[in-house]
mmCIF file of C-alpha atoms in Angstrom:
data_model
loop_
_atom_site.group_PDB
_atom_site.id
_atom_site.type_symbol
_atom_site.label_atom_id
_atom_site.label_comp_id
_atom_site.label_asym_id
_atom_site.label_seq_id
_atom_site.Cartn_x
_atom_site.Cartn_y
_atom_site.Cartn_z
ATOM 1 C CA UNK J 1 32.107 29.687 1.220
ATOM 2 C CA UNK J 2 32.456 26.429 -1.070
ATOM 3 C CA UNK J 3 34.459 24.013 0.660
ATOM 4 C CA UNK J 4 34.601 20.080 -1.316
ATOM 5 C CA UNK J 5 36.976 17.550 0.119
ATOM 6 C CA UNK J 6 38.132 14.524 -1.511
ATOM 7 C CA UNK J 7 41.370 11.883 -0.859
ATOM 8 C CA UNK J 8 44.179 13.072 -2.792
ATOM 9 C CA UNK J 9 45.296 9.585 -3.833
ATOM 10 C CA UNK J 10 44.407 6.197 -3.781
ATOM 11 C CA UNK J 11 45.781 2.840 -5.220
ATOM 12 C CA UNK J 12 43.252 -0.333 -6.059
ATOM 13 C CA UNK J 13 43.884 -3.891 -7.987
ATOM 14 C CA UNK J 14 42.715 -4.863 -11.079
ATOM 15 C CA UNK J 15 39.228 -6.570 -10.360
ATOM 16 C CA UNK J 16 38.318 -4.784 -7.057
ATOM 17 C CA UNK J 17 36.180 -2.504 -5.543
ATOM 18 C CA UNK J 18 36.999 0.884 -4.532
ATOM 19 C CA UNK J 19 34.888 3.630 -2.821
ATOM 20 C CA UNK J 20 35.841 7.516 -3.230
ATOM 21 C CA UNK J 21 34.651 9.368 -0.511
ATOM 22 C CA UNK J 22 33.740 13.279 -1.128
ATOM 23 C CA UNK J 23 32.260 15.683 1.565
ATOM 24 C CA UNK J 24 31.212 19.142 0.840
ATOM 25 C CA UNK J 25 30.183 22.291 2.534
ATOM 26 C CA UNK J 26 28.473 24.424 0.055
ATOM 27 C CA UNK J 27 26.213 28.079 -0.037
ATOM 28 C CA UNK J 28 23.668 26.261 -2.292
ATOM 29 C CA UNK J 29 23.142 22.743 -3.171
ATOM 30 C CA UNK J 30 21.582 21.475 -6.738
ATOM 31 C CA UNK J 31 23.183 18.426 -7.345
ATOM 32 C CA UNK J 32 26.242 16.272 -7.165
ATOM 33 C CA UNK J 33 28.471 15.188 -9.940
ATOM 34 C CA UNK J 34 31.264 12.722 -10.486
ATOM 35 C CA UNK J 35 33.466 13.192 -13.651
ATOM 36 C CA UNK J 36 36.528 10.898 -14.188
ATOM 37 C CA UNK J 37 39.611 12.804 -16.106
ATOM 38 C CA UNK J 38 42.512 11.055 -17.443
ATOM 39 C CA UNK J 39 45.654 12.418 -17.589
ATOM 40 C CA UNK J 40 46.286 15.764 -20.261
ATOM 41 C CA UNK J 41 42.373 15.221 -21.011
ATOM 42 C CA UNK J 42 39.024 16.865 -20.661
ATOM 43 C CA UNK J 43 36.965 15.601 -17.740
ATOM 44 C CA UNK J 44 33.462 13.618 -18.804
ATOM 45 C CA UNK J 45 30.913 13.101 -16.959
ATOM 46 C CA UNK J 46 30.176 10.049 -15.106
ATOM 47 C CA UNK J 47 27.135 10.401 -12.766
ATOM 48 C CA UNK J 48 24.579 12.708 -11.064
ATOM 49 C CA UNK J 49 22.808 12.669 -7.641
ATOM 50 C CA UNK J 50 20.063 15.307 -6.204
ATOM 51 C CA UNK J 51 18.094 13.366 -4.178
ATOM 52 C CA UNK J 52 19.577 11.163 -1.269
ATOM 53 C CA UNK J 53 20.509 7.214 -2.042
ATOM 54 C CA UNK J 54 22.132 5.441 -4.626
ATOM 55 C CA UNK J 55 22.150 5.720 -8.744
ATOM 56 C CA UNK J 56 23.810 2.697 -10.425
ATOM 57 C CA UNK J 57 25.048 2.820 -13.352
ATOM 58 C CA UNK J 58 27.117 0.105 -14.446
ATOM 59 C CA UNK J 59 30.118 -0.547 -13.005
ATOM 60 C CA UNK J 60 30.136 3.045 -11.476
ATOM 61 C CA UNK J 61 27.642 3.892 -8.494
ATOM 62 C CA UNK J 62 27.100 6.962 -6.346
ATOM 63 C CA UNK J 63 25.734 8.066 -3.716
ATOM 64 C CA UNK J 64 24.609 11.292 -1.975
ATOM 65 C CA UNK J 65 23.488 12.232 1.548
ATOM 66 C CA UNK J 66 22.535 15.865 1.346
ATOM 67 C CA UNK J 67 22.036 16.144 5.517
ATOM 68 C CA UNK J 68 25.891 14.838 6.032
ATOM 69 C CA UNK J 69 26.868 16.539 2.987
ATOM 70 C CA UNK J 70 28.211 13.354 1.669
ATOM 71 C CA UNK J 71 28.512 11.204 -1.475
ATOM 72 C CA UNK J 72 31.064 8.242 -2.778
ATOM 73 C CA UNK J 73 31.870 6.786 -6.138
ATOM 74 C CA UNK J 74 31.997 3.078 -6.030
ATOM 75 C CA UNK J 75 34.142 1.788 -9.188
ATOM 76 C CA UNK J 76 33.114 -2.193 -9.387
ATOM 77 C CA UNK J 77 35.334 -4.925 -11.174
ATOM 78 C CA UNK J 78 38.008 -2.111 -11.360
ATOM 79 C CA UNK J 79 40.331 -2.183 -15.052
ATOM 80 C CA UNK J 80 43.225 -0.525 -15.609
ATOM 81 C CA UNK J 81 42.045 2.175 -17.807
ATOM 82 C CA UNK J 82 40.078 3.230 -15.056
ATOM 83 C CA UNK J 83 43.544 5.011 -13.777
ATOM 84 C CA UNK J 84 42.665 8.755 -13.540
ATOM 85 C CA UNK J 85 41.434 11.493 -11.351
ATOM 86 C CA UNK J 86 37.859 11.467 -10.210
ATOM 87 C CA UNK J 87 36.471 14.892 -9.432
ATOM 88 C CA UNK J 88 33.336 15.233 -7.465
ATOM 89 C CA UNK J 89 31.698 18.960 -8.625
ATOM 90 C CA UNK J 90 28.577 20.500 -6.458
ATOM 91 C CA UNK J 91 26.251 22.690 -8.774
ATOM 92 C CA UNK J 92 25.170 25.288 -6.796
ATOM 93 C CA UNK J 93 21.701 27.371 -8.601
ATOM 94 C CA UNK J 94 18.421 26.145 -9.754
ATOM 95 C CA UNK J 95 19.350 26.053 -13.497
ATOM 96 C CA UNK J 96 22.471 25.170 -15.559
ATOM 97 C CA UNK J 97 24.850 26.786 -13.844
ATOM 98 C CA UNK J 98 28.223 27.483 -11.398
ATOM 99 C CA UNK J 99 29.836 24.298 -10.125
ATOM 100 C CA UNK J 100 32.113 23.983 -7.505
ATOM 101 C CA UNK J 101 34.999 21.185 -8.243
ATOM 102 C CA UNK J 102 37.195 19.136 -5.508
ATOM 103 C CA UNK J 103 41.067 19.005 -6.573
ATOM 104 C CA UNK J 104 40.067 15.465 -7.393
ATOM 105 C CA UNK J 105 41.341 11.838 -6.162
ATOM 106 C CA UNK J 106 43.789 10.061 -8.577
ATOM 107 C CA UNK J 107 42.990 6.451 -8.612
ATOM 108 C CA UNK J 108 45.678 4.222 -9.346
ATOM 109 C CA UNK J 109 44.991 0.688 -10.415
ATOM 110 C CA UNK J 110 47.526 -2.234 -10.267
ATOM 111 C CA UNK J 111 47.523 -6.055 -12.156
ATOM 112 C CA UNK Q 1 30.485 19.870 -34.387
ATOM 113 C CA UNK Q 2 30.313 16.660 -32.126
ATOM 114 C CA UNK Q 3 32.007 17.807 -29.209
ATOM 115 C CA UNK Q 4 33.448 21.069 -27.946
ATOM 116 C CA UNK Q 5 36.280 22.324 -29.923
ATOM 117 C CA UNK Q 6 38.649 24.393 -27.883
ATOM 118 C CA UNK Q 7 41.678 26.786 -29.623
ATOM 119 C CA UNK Q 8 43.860 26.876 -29.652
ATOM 120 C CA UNK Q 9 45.612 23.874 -27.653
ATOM 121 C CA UNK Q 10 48.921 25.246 -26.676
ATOM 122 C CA UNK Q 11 49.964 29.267 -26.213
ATOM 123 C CA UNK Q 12 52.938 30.317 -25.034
ATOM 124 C CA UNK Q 13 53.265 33.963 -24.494
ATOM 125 C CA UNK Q 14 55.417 36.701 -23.028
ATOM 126 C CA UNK Q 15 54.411 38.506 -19.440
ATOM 127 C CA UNK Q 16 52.750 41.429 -20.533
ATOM 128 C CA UNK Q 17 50.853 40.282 -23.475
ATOM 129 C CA UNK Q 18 47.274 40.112 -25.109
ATOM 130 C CA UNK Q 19 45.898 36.258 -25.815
ATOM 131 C CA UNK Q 20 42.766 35.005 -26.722
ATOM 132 C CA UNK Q 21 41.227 31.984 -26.309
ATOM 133 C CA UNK Q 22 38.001 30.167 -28.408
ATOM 134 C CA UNK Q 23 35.538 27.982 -27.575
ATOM 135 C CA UNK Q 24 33.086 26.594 -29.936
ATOM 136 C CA UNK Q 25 30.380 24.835 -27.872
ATOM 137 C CA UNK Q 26 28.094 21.575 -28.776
ATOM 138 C CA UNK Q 27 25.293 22.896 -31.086
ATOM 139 C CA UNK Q 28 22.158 23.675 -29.761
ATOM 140 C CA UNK Q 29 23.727 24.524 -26.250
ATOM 141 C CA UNK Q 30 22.090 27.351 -24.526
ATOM 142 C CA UNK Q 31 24.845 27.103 -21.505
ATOM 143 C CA UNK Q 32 28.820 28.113 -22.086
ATOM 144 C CA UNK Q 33 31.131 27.747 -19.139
ATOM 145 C CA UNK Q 34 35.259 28.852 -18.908
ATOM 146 C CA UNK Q 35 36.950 27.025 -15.836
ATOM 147 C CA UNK Q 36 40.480 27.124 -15.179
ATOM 148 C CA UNK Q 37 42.252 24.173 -14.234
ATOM 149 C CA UNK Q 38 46.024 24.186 -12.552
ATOM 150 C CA UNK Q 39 47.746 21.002 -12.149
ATOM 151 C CA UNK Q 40 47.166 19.105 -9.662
ATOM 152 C CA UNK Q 41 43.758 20.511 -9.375
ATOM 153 C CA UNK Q 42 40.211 20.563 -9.881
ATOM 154 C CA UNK Q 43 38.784 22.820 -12.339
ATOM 155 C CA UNK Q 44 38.318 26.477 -10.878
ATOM 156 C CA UNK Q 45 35.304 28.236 -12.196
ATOM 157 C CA UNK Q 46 35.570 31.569 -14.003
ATOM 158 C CA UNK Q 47 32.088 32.261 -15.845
ATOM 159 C CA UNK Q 48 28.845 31.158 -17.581
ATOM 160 C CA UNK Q 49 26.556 32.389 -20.215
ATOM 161 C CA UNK Q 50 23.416 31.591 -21.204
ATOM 162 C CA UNK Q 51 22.547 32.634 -24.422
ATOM 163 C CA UNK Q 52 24.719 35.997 -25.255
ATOM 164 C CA UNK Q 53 24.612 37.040 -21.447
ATOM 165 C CA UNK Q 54 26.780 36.581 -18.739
ATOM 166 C CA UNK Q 55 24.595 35.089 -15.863
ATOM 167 C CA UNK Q 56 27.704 34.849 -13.573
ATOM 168 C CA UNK Q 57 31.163 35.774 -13.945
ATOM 169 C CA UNK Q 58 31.887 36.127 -9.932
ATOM 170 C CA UNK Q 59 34.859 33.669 -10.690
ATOM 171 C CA UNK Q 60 36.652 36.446 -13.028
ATOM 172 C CA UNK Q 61 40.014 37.043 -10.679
ATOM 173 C CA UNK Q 62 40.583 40.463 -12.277
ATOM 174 C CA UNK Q 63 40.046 43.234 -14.494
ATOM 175 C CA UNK Q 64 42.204 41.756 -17.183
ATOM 176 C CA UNK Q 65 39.869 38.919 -17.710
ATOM 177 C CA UNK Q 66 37.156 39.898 -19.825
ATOM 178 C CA UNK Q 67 34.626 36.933 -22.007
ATOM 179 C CA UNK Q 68 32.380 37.554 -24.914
ATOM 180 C CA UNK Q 69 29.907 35.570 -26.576
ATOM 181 C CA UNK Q 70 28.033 37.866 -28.716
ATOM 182 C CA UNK Q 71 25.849 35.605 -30.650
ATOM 183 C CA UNK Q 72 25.282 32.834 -28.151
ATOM 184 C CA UNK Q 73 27.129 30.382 -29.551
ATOM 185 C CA UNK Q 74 30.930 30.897 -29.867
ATOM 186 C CA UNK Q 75 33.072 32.088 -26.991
ATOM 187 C CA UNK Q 76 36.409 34.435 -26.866
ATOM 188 C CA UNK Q 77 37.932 34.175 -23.370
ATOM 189 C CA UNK Q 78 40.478 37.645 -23.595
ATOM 190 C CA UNK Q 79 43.358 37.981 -21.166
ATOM 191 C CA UNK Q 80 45.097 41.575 -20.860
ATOM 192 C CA UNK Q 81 48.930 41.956 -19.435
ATOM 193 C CA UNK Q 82 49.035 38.543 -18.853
ATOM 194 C CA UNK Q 83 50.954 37.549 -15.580
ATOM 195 C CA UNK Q 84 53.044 33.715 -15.177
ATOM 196 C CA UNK Q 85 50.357 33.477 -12.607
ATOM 197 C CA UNK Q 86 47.586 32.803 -15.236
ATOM 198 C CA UNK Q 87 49.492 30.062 -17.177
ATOM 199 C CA UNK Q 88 46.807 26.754 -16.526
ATOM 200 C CA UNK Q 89 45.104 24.851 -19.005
ATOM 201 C CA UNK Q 90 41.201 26.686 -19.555
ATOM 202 C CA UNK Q 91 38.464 24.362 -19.894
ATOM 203 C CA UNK Q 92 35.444 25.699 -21.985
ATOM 204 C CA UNK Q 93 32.174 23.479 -21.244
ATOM 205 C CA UNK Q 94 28.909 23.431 -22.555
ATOM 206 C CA UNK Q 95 25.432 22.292 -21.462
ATOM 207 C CA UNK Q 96 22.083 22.096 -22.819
ATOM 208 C CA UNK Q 97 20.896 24.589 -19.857
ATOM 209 C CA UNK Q 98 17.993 22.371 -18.851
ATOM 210 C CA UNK Q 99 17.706 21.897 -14.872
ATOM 211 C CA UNK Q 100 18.201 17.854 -14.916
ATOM 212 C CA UNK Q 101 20.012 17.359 -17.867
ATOM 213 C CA UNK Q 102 22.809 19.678 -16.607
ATOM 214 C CA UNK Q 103 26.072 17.798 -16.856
ATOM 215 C CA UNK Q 104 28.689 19.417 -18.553
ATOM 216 C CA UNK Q 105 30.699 18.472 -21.761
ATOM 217 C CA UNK Q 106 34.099 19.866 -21.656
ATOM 218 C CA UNK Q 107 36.808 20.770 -24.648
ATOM 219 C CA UNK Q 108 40.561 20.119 -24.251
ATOM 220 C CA UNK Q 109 41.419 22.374 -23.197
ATOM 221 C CA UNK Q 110 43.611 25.418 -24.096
ATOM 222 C CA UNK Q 111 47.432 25.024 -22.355
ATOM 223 C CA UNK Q 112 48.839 28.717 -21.557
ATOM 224 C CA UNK Q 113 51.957 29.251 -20.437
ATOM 225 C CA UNK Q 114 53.136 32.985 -19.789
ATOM 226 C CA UNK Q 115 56.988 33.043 -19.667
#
């Protein structure tokens, strides 16, 4: 079965860091996505991992441990439109394909 | 167009009815996707084309779900007898179907609510 657990809910200040943790359990593993989605909007794509360690981009990082089935989005120098749900999404074929979403985490940021 | 253009936004229906929704994909996508999304959580996949085919629609939850895309590039999403159970927002995404380049571009969305 597909199985992707993330933090329901977490609250940050303006200028810090915050880590989202995401863990899945998945039949069939081709790469890791992170897609932030405000509020009554489409999700868009933030970053992708398939290989283990870290991909920087910007003020958003993640990173992916396929043997612990593990990866985290790292917000830097956090702003307050960064408010929204972040939803970590496991592709699961070879090719463009079926993706498996978590119910997200809703980041909250405060001045 | 520039992005994916979803319609349309809002339907409110009766239990019982027929709806449609549309999905008009970034061009030059080979990849078409329908997710569902419920509040409060993630989006809940449904199916994907590539091209005119369906390559996977193990995420239909019934018989009264049925998707077309007969000329690979537009996408009706059909709903028979609808239930309250269906009302979500669906999610149409695109992507250019290449193996690394495989994020996926999403429209806004079309809000049903079945009364």
């Amino acid at each position: 079965g597909q199985n992707i657990d993330q933090p329901t809910e977490m609250t940050a200040t303006e200028g810090a860091i915050v880590q989202i943790n995401c863990t899945y359990q998945t039949s069939g593993f081709n790469g890791l996505f992170w897609y932030q989605q405000h509020a009554g909007e489409a999700p868009t794509f933030l970053s992708y991992n398939v290989l283990d360690g870290l991909e920087e981009k910007g003020r958003f990082s993640s990173f992916l441990s396929r043997s612990k089935g593990y990866s985290y989005l790292l917000l830097k120098e956090l702003q307050m439109k960064d408010s929204a749900s972040y939803l970590c999404a496991v592709r699961h074929t070879f090719n463009a394909g079926k993706s498996t979403f978590g119910d997200g985490t809703t980041l909250t940021v405060k001045p | 167009g520039a992005g994916v253009s979803q319609t349309p936004s809002n339907k409110v229906t009766e239990k019982g009815k027929y709806v449609e929704l549309r999905c008009d994909p970034i061009s030059g996508h080979t990849a078409l996707y329908w997710y569902r999304q419920s509040l409060g959580q993630g989006p809940e996949f449904l199916i994907y084309f590539q091209g005119t085919g369906a390559a996977d629609d193990s995420g239909l939850p019934n018989d009264r779900f049925f998707a077309v895309r007969p000329e690979g590039s537009v996408s009706t999403l059909k709903i028979q007898r609808t239930e309250r159970g269906d009302s979500a927002v669906y999610l149409c995404a695109s992507s250019s179907g290449l193996v690394l380049a495989g994020e996926l571009f999403f429209g806004e969305g079309s809000r049903l609510t079945v009364l």
